[in-house]
CSV table of C-alpha atoms and ligand atoms in Angstrom, one decimal:
chain,number,residue,atom,x,y,z
A,1,MET,CA,0.0,0.0,0.0
A,2,SER,CA,1.5,3.3,-1.0
A,3,VAL,CA,1.3,6.0,1.7
A,4,ILE,CA,2.6,9.6,2.1
A,5,ARG,CA,5.5,9.9,4.6
A,6,SER,CA,7.1,13.1,6.0
A,7,VAL,CA,10.7,12.5,5.3
A,8,VAL,CA,13.5,14.5,7.1
A,9,ALA,CA,15.1,16.5,4.3
A,10,GLY,CA,17.3,18.8,6.3
A,11,ALA,CA,18.3,19.9,9.8
A,12,GLY,CA,19.9,22.9,11.5
A,13,ALA,CA,20.6,24.3,14.9
A,14,TYR,CA,21.8,27.5,16.6
A,15,LEU,CA,23.2,28.3,20.0
A,16,PRO,CA,24.0,31.8,21.3
A,17,ALA,CA,27.7,32.6,21.6
A,18,ARG,CA,27.8,33.2,25.4
A,19,THR,CA,28.5,30.2,27.5
A,20,VAL,CA,27.6,30.4,31.2
A,21,THR,CA,29.3,27.8,33.4
A,22,ASN,CA,28.0,26.4,36.7
A,23,GLN,CA,31.0,28.1,38.4
A,24,GLU,CA,29.8,31.5,37.1
A,25,LEU,CA,26.3,30.9,38.5
A,26,ALA,CA,27.8,29.9,41.8
A,27,THR,CA,29.3,33.4,42.1
A,28,GLN,CA,25.7,34.8,42.2
A,29,LEU,CA,23.7,32.0,43.8
A,30,ASP,CA,23.9,29.6,46.8
A,31,THR,CA,24.9,26.7,44.5
A,32,SER,CA,27.9,24.8,43.3
A,33,ASP,CA,29.3,23.2,40.2
A,34,GLU,CA,29.3,19.9,42.1
A,35,TRP,CA,25.6,20.1,43.1
A,36,ILE,CA,24.5,21.0,39.6
A,37,ARG,CA,26.6,18.3,37.9
A,38,GLU,CA,25.6,15.6,40.3
A,39,ARG,CA,21.8,16.3,40.4
A,40,THR,CA,21.4,17.3,36.7
A,41,GLY,CA,24.4,16.4,34.6
A,42,ILE,CA,24.5,20.0,33.4
A,43,HIS,CA,28.0,21.6,33.1
A,44,GLU,CA,27.1,24.8,31.2
A,45,ARG,CA,24.4,26.5,29.2
A,46,ARG,CA,24.2,29.2,26.4
A,47,ILE,CA,22.4,32.5,27.1
A,48,ALA,CA,21.1,34.8,24.4
A,49,ALA,CA,22.8,38.2,24.0
A,50,ASP,CA,20.9,41.4,24.8
A,51,GLY,CA,18.8,42.1,21.7
A,52,GLU,CA,19.0,38.5,20.5
A,53,TYR,CA,15.5,37.1,20.3
A,54,THR,CA,13.8,33.7,19.9
A,55,SER,CA,13.1,34.6,16.2
A,56,ASP,CA,16.8,35.3,15.6
A,57,MET,CA,17.8,31.9,16.8
A,58,ALA,CA,14.9,30.2,15.0
A,59,ILE,CA,15.9,31.9,11.7
A,60,ALA,CA,19.6,30.8,12.1
A,61,ALA,CA,18.5,27.2,12.7
A,62,ALA,CA,15.9,27.3,9.8
A,63,GLN,CA,18.5,28.7,7.4
A,64,GLU,CA,20.9,25.9,8.1
A,65,ALA,CA,18.1,23.3,7.8
A,66,LEU,CA,17.0,24.8,4.4
A,67,ARG,CA,20.6,24.8,3.2
A,68,SER,CA,21.1,21.1,4.1
A,69,ALA,CA,17.7,20.3,2.4
A,70,ASN,CA,18.9,22.2,-0.6
A,71,LEU,CA,15.6,24.1,-0.6
A,72,ASN,CA,14.7,27.8,-1.0
A,73,ALA,CA,12.4,29.3,1.6
A,74,ASN,CA,9.7,29.8,-1.0
A,75,ALA,CA,9.5,26.0,-1.4
A,76,ILE,CA,8.2,25.8,2.2
A,77,ASP,CA,4.4,25.6,2.6
A,78,LEU,CA,4.2,25.7,6.3
A,79,ILE,CA,6.3,26.8,9.3
A,80,VAL,CA,5.3,25.3,12.7
A,81,LEU,CA,7.4,26.9,15.4
A,82,ALA,CA,7.3,25.5,18.9
A,83,THR,CA,8.1,28.1,21.6
A,84,ALA,CA,7.0,29.1,25.1
A,85,THR,CA,9.1,32.3,24.8
A,86,PRO,CA,7.8,34.1,21.7
A,87,ASP,CA,9.3,37.5,20.8
A,88,GLU,CA,5.9,39.2,21.5
A,89,THR,CA,2.5,38.1,22.8
A,90,PHE,CA,1.4,38.4,19.2
A,91,PRO,CA,1.9,38.0,16.2
A,92,ALA,CA,3.3,34.4,16.2
A,93,THR,CA,7.1,34.3,16.1
A,94,ALA,CA,6.7,31.9,13.2
A,95,THR,CA,5.4,34.8,11.0
A,96,THR,CA,8.5,36.9,11.9
A,97,VAL,CA,10.6,33.9,10.9
A,98,GLN,CA,8.6,33.6,7.7
A,99,ALA,CA,9.1,37.3,6.7
A,100,ARG,CA,12.8,37.3,7.5
A,101,LEU,CA,13.4,34.1,5.5
A,102,GLY,CA,11.9,36.0,2.5
A,103,MET,CA,9.0,33.5,2.3
A,104,THR,CA,6.0,35.2,0.8
A,105,ARG,CA,3.6,32.3,0.5
A,106,GLY,CA,2.3,29.5,2.7
A,107,ALA,CA,1.3,29.7,6.4
A,108,ALA,CA,3.2,30.1,9.7
A,109,PHE,CA,2.1,29.7,13.3
A,110,ASP,CA,3.4,28.9,16.7
A,111,VAL,CA,2.5,25.9,18.9
A,112,GLN,CA,2.7,26.1,22.7
A,113,ALA,CA,3.4,22.9,24.5
A,114,VAL,CA,6.5,24.1,26.5
A,115,CYS,CA,9.2,21.4,26.6
A,116,SER,CA,7.1,19.0,24.5
A,117,GLY,CA,6.7,21.7,21.8
A,118,PHE,CA,8.9,20.2,19.2
A,119,VAL,CA,7.2,16.8,19.4
A,120,TYR,CA,3.8,18.6,19.1
A,121,ALA,CA,5.1,20.7,16.1
A,122,LEU,CA,6.4,17.7,14.4
A,123,ALA,CA,3.1,15.9,14.8
A,124,VAL,CA,1.2,18.9,13.4
A,125,ALA,CA,3.5,19.2,10.4
A,126,ASP,CA,3.4,15.4,9.8
A,127,ASN,CA,-0.3,15.5,9.7
A,128,PHE,CA,-0.5,18.4,7.3
A,129,ILE,CA,1.9,16.5,5.0
A,130,LYS,CA,0.0,13.2,5.3
A,131,VAL,CA,-3.4,14.8,4.3
A,132,GLY,CA,-1.7,16.5,1.3
A,133,GLN,CA,-2.1,20.1,2.6
A,134,ALA,CA,1.6,20.7,2.6
A,135,LYS,CA,4.7,19.3,0.8
A,136,ASN,CA,7.5,20.9,2.6
A,137,CYS,CA,7.4,22.1,6.2
A,138,LEU,CA,9.8,23.8,8.5
A,139,VAL,CA,9.5,22.5,12.1
A,140,ILE,CA,11.3,24.7,14.6
A,141,GLY,CA,11.9,24.6,18.3
A,142,ALA,CA,13.3,27.9,19.6
A,143,GLU,CA,13.5,29.3,23.2
A,144,THR,CA,15.0,32.1,25.3
A,145,PHE,CA,14.1,30.7,28.7
A,146,SER,CA,16.8,33.0,30.2
A,147,ARG,CA,14.1,35.7,29.9
A,148,ILE,CA,11.5,33.9,32.0
A,149,LEU,CA,13.7,32.7,34.8
A,150,ASP,CA,13.8,34.0,38.4
A,151,TRP,CA,17.6,34.4,38.5
A,152,SER,CA,17.5,34.5,42.3
A,153,ASP,CA,15.9,31.0,42.5
A,154,ARG,CA,18.6,28.4,42.6
A,155,THR,CA,16.0,25.6,42.2
A,156,THR,CA,15.1,26.6,38.7
A,157,SER,CA,17.6,29.1,37.2
A,158,VAL,CA,20.5,26.6,37.0
A,159,LEU,CA,18.5,24.2,34.9
A,160,PHE,CA,17.7,26.1,31.7
A,161,GLY,CA,19.4,27.6,28.6
A,162,ASP,CA,18.6,29.2,25.2
A,163,GLY,CA,18.9,27.8,21.7
A,164,ALA,CA,17.0,26.7,18.5
A,165,GLY,CA,16.8,23.7,16.2
A,166,ALA,CA,14.9,22.9,13.0
A,167,LEU,CA,14.0,20.1,10.7
A,168,VAL,CA,12.7,20.3,7.1
A,169,LEU,CA,10.0,17.7,6.5
A,170,SER,CA,9.2,16.8,2.9
A,171,ALA,CA,6.4,14.6,1.5
A,172,GLY,CA,7.7,11.3,0.2
A,173,ARG,CA,6.2,7.9,-0.6
A,174,GLY,CA,6.3,4.7,1.5
A,175,GLU,CA,4.9,1.3,1.6
A,176,GLY,CA,3.1,1.8,4.9
A,177,THR,CA,5.6,-0.3,6.8
A,178,GLN,CA,8.1,0.5,9.5
A,179,ALA,CA,10.8,0.1,6.9
A,180,ASP,CA,9.6,3.4,5.2
A,181,ARG,CA,11.7,6.5,5.6
A,182,GLY,CA,10.0,9.4,7.4
A,183,VAL,CA,7.9,9.9,10.5
A,184,LEU,CA,6.4,6.5,11.3
A,185,THR,CA,4.2,7.6,14.2
A,186,THR,CA,3.5,10.4,16.7
A,187,HIS,CA,1.7,10.2,20.0
A,188,LEU,CA,0.7,13.3,22.0
A,189,PHE,CA,-0.8,13.6,25.5
A,190,SER,CA,-1.7,16.3,28.0
A,191,ASP,CA,-3.2,16.5,31.5
A,192,GLY,CA,-4.0,20.1,32.6
A,193,ARG,CA,-4.6,19.0,36.2
A,194,HIS,CA,-0.8,19.3,36.7
A,195,HIS,CA,-0.7,23.0,36.0
A,196,ASP,CA,0.7,24.0,39.5
A,197,LEU,CA,3.8,21.7,39.2
A,198,LEU,CA,5.3,23.7,36.3
A,199,TYR,CA,4.0,27.1,35.1
A,200,VAL,CA,4.9,30.7,34.6
A,201,ASP,CA,3.4,33.1,37.1
A,202,GLY,CA,2.3,35.7,34.6
A,203,GLY,CA,0.7,36.3,31.2
A,204,PRO,CA,-1.1,38.8,29.2
A,205,SER,CA,-4.6,37.9,30.4
A,206,LYS,CA,-3.9,37.3,34.1
A,207,THR,CA,-1.2,39.8,35.0
A,208,ARG,CA,-0.3,41.8,31.9
A,209,THR,CA,3.3,40.7,32.5
A,210,THR,CA,5.4,37.8,31.3
A,211,GLY,CA,6.0,36.2,34.6
A,212,VAL,CA,8.7,33.8,35.6
A,213,LEU,CA,9.0,30.0,35.7
A,214,ARG,CA,7.9,28.1,38.9
A,215,MET,CA,8.5,24.4,39.3
A,216,GLU,CA,8.1,21.6,41.9
A,217,GLY,CA,11.2,19.9,40.5
A,218,LYS,CA,11.0,16.7,42.5
A,219,GLU,CA,7.4,15.9,41.5
A,220,VAL,CA,8.0,16.8,37.9
A,221,PHE,CA,11.0,14.4,37.9
A,222,ARG,CA,8.9,11.6,39.2
A,223,GLN,CA,6.1,12.1,36.7
A,224,ALA,CA,8.5,12.7,33.8
A,225,VAL,CA,9.9,9.2,33.8
A,226,THR,CA,6.5,7.5,34.0
A,227,LYS,CA,4.8,9.7,31.4
A,228,MET,CA,7.7,9.6,28.9
A,229,SER,CA,8.0,5.8,29.2
A,230,GLU,CA,4.3,5.5,28.5
A,231,ALA,CA,4.6,7.7,25.4
A,232,ILE,CA,7.5,5.6,24.2
A,233,ASP,CA,5.6,2.4,24.6
A,234,ALA,CA,2.7,3.9,22.6
A,235,SER,CA,5.0,4.7,19.7
A,236,LEU,CA,6.8,1.4,19.7
A,237,SER,CA,3.6,-0.7,19.9
A,238,ALA,CA,1.9,1.3,17.2
A,239,CYS,CA,4.8,0.2,14.8
A,240,GLY,CA,5.2,-3.3,16.2
A,241,LEU,CA,8.7,-2.4,17.3
A,242,THR,CA,10.7,-2.9,20.5
A,243,ALA,CA,13.4,-0.9,22.3
A,244,GLN,CA,16.0,-3.2,20.7
A,245,ASP,CA,15.0,-1.9,17.2
A,246,ILE,CA,16.0,1.7,18.1
A,247,ASP,CA,19.2,3.0,16.6
A,248,TRP,CA,19.1,6.4,18.5
A,249,PHE,CA,17.1,7.5,21.4
A,250,VAL,CA,16.9,11.3,21.4
A,251,PRO,CA,15.0,12.4,24.6
A,252,HIS,CA,14.1,15.8,25.9
A,253,GLN,CA,17.2,17.1,27.6
A,254,ALA,CA,16.1,18.2,31.0
A,255,ASN,CA,18.2,16.2,33.5
A,256,GLN,CA,20.8,13.4,32.9
A,257,ARG,CA,19.2,11.4,35.7
A,258,ILE,CA,15.8,11.6,33.9
A,259,LEU,CA,17.4,10.5,30.6
A,260,ASP,CA,19.1,7.6,32.3
A,261,ALA,CA,16.0,6.5,34.3
A,262,THR,CA,13.8,6.7,31.2
A,263,ALA,CA,16.2,4.7,29.0
A,264,ARG,CA,16.5,2.1,31.7
A,265,LYS,CA,12.7,1.8,32.1
A,266,VAL,CA,12.1,1.3,28.4
A,267,GLY,CA,15.2,-0.9,27.8
A,268,VAL,CA,17.3,1.3,25.5
A,269,HIS,CA,21.0,0.6,26.0
A,270,PRO,CA,22.9,3.7,27.3
A,271,SER,CA,25.2,3.7,24.2
A,272,ARG,CA,22.1,4.4,22.1
A,273,VAL,CA,21.1,7.5,24.0
A,274,VAL,CA,22.0,11.0,22.6
A,275,SER,CA,22.7,13.4,25.5
A,276,THR,CA,23.5,17.1,25.1
A,277,VAL,CA,22.2,18.3,28.5
A,278,ALA,CA,25.7,18.8,29.8
A,279,HIS,CA,26.4,21.6,27.3
A,280,HIS,CA,22.9,23.1,26.5
A,281,ALA,CA,21.0,22.5,29.8
A,282,ASN,CA,17.2,22.4,29.3
A,283,THR,CA,16.3,24.4,26.2
A,284,SER,CA,12.6,23.4,26.3
A,285,ALA,CA,11.2,23.1,22.8
A,286,ALA,CA,14.7,23.4,21.3
A,287,SER,CA,16.2,20.5,23.2
A,288,VAL,CA,15.2,17.6,21.0
A,289,PRO,CA,16.2,19.3,17.7
A,290,LEU,CA,19.5,20.5,19.2
A,291,ALA,CA,20.3,17.0,20.3
A,292,LEU,CA,19.2,15.6,16.9
A,293,VAL,CA,21.5,18.0,15.0
A,294,THR,CA,24.4,17.2,17.3
A,295,ALA,CA,24.0,13.5,16.5
A,296,ILE,CA,23.6,14.1,12.8
A,297,LYS,CA,26.7,16.3,12.6
A,298,ASP,CA,28.9,13.9,14.6
A,299,GLY,CA,27.9,11.1,12.3
A,300,ARG,CA,25.8,9.0,14.7
A,301,ILE,CA,22.4,9.4,13.0
A,302,LYS,CA,22.6,8.2,9.4
A,303,PRO,CA,19.9,7.6,6.7
A,304,GLY,CA,17.9,4.5,7.4
A,305,HIS,CA,18.4,4.7,11.2
A,306,LEU,CA,15.4,4.4,13.5
A,307,VAL,CA,15.2,7.4,15.8
A,308,LEU,CA,13.0,7.7,18.8
A,309,ILE,CA,12.2,11.2,20.3
A,310,GLU,CA,10.2,12.1,23.3
A,311,ALA,CA,9.5,15.0,25.6
A,312,MET,CA,7.5,16.2,28.6
A,313,GLY,CA,6.8,19.7,29.9
A,314,GLY,CA,4.4,22.2,31.5
A,315,GLY,CA,0.7,21.5,31.3
A,316,PHE,CA,1.6,18.7,31.6
A,317,THR,CA,2.2,17.9,28.0
A,318,TRP,CA,4.2,14.9,26.7
A,319,GLY,CA,4.6,12.8,23.6
A,320,SER,CA,6.9,10.7,21.4
A,321,ALA,CA,7.6,10.0,17.8
A,322,LEU,CA,9.5,7.4,15.7
A,323,ILE,CA,11.3,8.6,12.7
A,324,ARG,CA,13.2,6.5,10.1
A,325,TRP,CA,16.0,8.8,9.0
B,401,UT7,O1,11.3,19.6,31.0
B,401,UT7,C1,10.6,19.4,32.2
B,401,UT7,C2,11.0,20.4,33.1
B,401,UT7,N1,11.8,20.1,34.3
B,401,UT7,C3,12.4,19.0,34.6
B,401,UT7,O2,12.5,18.0,34.0
B,401,UT7,C4,13.1,19.1,36.0
B,401,UT7,C5,12.7,17.9,36.8
B,401,UT7,N2,13.3,17.9,38.1
B,401,UT7,C6,14.7,17.8,38.3
B,401,UT7,O3,15.5,17.8,37.4
B,401,UT7,C7,15.2,17.7,39.8
B,401,UT7,O4,14.1,17.5,40.6
B,401,UT7,C8,15.9,19.0,40.2
B,401,UT7,C9,17.3,19.1,39.5
B,401,UT7,C10,15.1,20.2,40.0
B,401,UT7,C11,16.2,18.9,41.7
B,401,UT7,O5,16.9,17.7,42.1
B,401,UT7,P1,16.5,16.8,43.3
B,401,UT7,O6,17.5,15.8,43.4
B,401,UT7,O7,15.1,16.5,43.1
B,401,UT7,O8,16.7,17.8,44.5
B,401,UT7,P2,15.7,18.4,45.6
B,401,UT7,O9,14.7,19.2,44.9
B,401,UT7,O10,15.2,17.2,46.4
B,401,UT7,O11,16.6,19.3,46.5
B,401,UT7,C12,17.6,18.7,47.3
B,401,UT7,C13,18.3,19.8,48.1
B,401,UT7,C14,17.3,20.8,48.7
B,401,UT7,O12,17.9,21.2,50.0
B,401,UT7,P3,17.4,20.5,51.4
B,401,UT7,O13,15.9,20.8,51.4
B,401,UT7,O14,17.7,19.0,51.2
B,401,UT7,O15,18.2,21.2,52.4
B,401,UT7,C15,17.3,22.0,47.8
B,401,UT7,O16,17.1,23.2,48.4
B,401,UT7,O17,19.1,20.6,47.1
B,401,UT7,C16,18.8,22.0,47.3
B,401,UT7,N3,18.9,22.6,46.0
B,401,UT7,C17,20.1,23.1,45.6
B,401,UT7,N4,21.3,23.1,46.2
B,401,UT7,C18,22.3,23.7,45.5
B,401,UT7,C19,18.0,22.9,45.1
B,401,UT7,N5,18.6,23.5,44.0
B,401,UT7,C20,19.9,23.7,44.4
B,401,UT7,C21,21.0,24.3,43.7
B,401,UT7,N6,22.2,24.3,44.3
B,401,UT7,N7,20.9,24.8,42.5
C-alpha cells in the first residue's frame, strides 16, 4: 500500500555565543558546580545576548536546515514553530521567521506545549503532509528561557538555557511499513490537572506581565519518567517495534538522571542515548532538535536509522515520535 510519509530532508541548529558555566552561576547564587553536575548532569548553558530574540535563533536554525535540504524558503508551505518564549505576545514568532526568511507564501504559526513543543510541532506538520495540505514544512523549536527565569531562585535558574533547532520535512512515498523513511508515528498527551507543578506566574490575560517559571522539581522528575515511558511504549507498539530496534534515542534534555532512568525503564542501551544536556541544559522546545542535530553532525544518525524522540513539559504535555531517518 503506497502512503505519504514526512521525510526528514534537512536539519539545522543555533546556539547563542555566550556560555555560562556552573561556576559562574555559583558566584551569584547559593549553589555549586558539584551540586548541579551531580543532580542534573549540566555543566554549562548558552544564554542569548541582549537584543537576540527567539526569532533570531529560529531563523539561524531554519536557514541551516534549508541549506542542508537544498531548498529555497519559498518552497516551504508551512512553518510550525514551537516556543513558550515568543518575541511578542502576538503575532506568532513563526510569522517573523517567515518574513525574515523571505518567504511570501504558505502559512506560519506557533505551537505552545512548552518542553514538548517540538514533538507537538512535528506531529502537526506530519499530519499536514499526510493529508496532502503541505509538501515541505519547517518544524522549529526555539526558546529564550533565560528571559522567563527568576535568577534569584537556585532551584530553577541553573536548569535552563537558550537555543534553537529545526527540521525540514518533505512529502515522500512509502509502503506503509516500519521500513519506510520518514515519520512513522507520533503520540501526543496532556493533562491540565498538573498546572501547578510547572508554570509561569504571569501572562497577558492574568497579569499583563510575562511572569517567571515556577516548578516543583521533585514531583516533575517523578512524573516525567513514568509519562515519557508510556509515550515511548505507545510509539513502539503502534509500529510493532521494541526498544531493541531503536538506533538512536533522542530524549528531551532536562536532566541526565531523567534521561538515564527513562532509557533504563524502556530498555534502551545507554550507548544508544543521545545526551547534550551537559552543554545546553534544558532548552525546552529546542532541546530535541538541538540533540538531533548534534548526533547528525557527529555522524551518529545516518539515513535508514530508526530514531525515537520524546519530551515532557508544563501542562503537563508529553509525547513521542518514531522517525526512520
Ligand atoms: O522539562 C521538564 C522540566 N523540568 C524538569 O524536568 C526538571 C525535573 N526535576 C529535576 O530535574 C530535579 O528534581 C531537580 C534538579 C530540579 C532537583 O533535584 P533533586 O535531586 O530532586 O533535589 P531536591 O529538589 O530534592 O533538592 C535537594 C536539596 C534541597 O535542599 P534541602 O531541602 O535538602 O536542604 C534543595 O534546596 O538541594 C537543594 N537545592 C540546591 N542546592 C544547591 C536545590 N537547588 C539547588 C541548587 N544548588 N541549584
